[in-house]
C-alpha cells in the first residue's frame, strides 16, 4: 500500500536520489512535496527530520533520512528488488556507498564553494585532498562494470547520482572513466521515470512561483 511508504521531498534537492531508488525498488509509495522555507520547517515535518531537510521516508513506523541511508534501507526492506549483495559480499557495496556520502560529497561541496583546505590541514578533514578523492573515485568506477561488482545495486544509485551531478555542475573533474560509469547507468528505466516525475513537479513549482 502506498500509504505504508511515504516519501518527503522537493524536486530541487537530493530527494532526486531517493526518488530514483524508490523507482528501482518498484513498490507503491506516496510523495509529500515540501518547500524549503515553509513546510520543511513546520512542526509536523521537524518531527520527521529535526534538520528540516529532505529527503526522508516513513515506512510504517520507521523513519529514515539522509539519501545514502534511504538507499541502503530500501534495498534491505525490499530484498525482492535485488539491490543489495548478500551480506558476505557487501564490502565494496558499503565502502563506496559511504565514500560517496562522505569524502566525495564533502570534497565536491568544498570545490563548488571555492574553498581550498590548506595543505597543512588536510589530515584534519575527512575527505583529504580533492585530488585524492578524484583518484579514489577513478579507482572505484573502473574495477567492475558497477560500483560493487558485476551487478547494479543501491550503491550505484547514490554514487551514480553524485557522479552525474558532479559532471553536470563541474564539481568533479571531467575524467573519461566518470563519464563511462554514468553512461552505464543513465538509461535505466527507473532513473528516467524518477527524473520525469521530479522534473514535472519542478516545472509546476516554477510556474506557480511566476503566477
CSV table of C-alpha atoms in Angstrom, one decimal, residues 4 14 21 27 43 45 50 55 58 62 75 84 103 106 120 126 129 136 143 174 176 181 187 191 205:
chain,number,residue,atom,x,y,z
A,4,UNK,CA,2.7,2.4,4.1
A,14,UNK,CA,18.9,15.4,-3.0
A,21,UNK,CA,15.9,4.4,-5.5
A,27,UNK,CA,6.8,-0.6,-4.7
A,43,UNK,CA,6.5,21.3,13.4
A,45,UNK,CA,7.9,17.7,9.4
A,50,UNK,CA,14.7,17.6,13.0
A,55,UNK,CA,14.7,13.6,1.6
A,58,UNK,CA,8.4,6.9,6.5
A,62,UNK,CA,10.2,3.6,10.6
A,75,UNK,CA,17.5,-2.3,-0.5
A,84,UNK,CA,22.0,-5.3,-2.3
A,103,UNK,CA,34.5,12.2,1.3
A,106,UNK,CA,32.4,16.9,1.1
A,120,UNK,CA,48.8,21.5,6.4
A,126,UNK,CA,37.8,13.5,6.5
A,129,UNK,CA,42.6,16.5,-0.8
A,136,UNK,CA,39.9,7.2,-5.4
A,143,UNK,CA,37.3,-2.0,-11.1
A,174,UNK,CA,35.6,15.5,-16.3
A,176,UNK,CA,36.5,9.8,-19.1
A,181,UNK,CA,30.5,4.9,-15.5
A,187,UNK,CA,19.4,4.9,-19.4
A,191,UNK,CA,16.2,6.6,-13.4
A,205,UNK,CA,6.5,24.8,-8.8
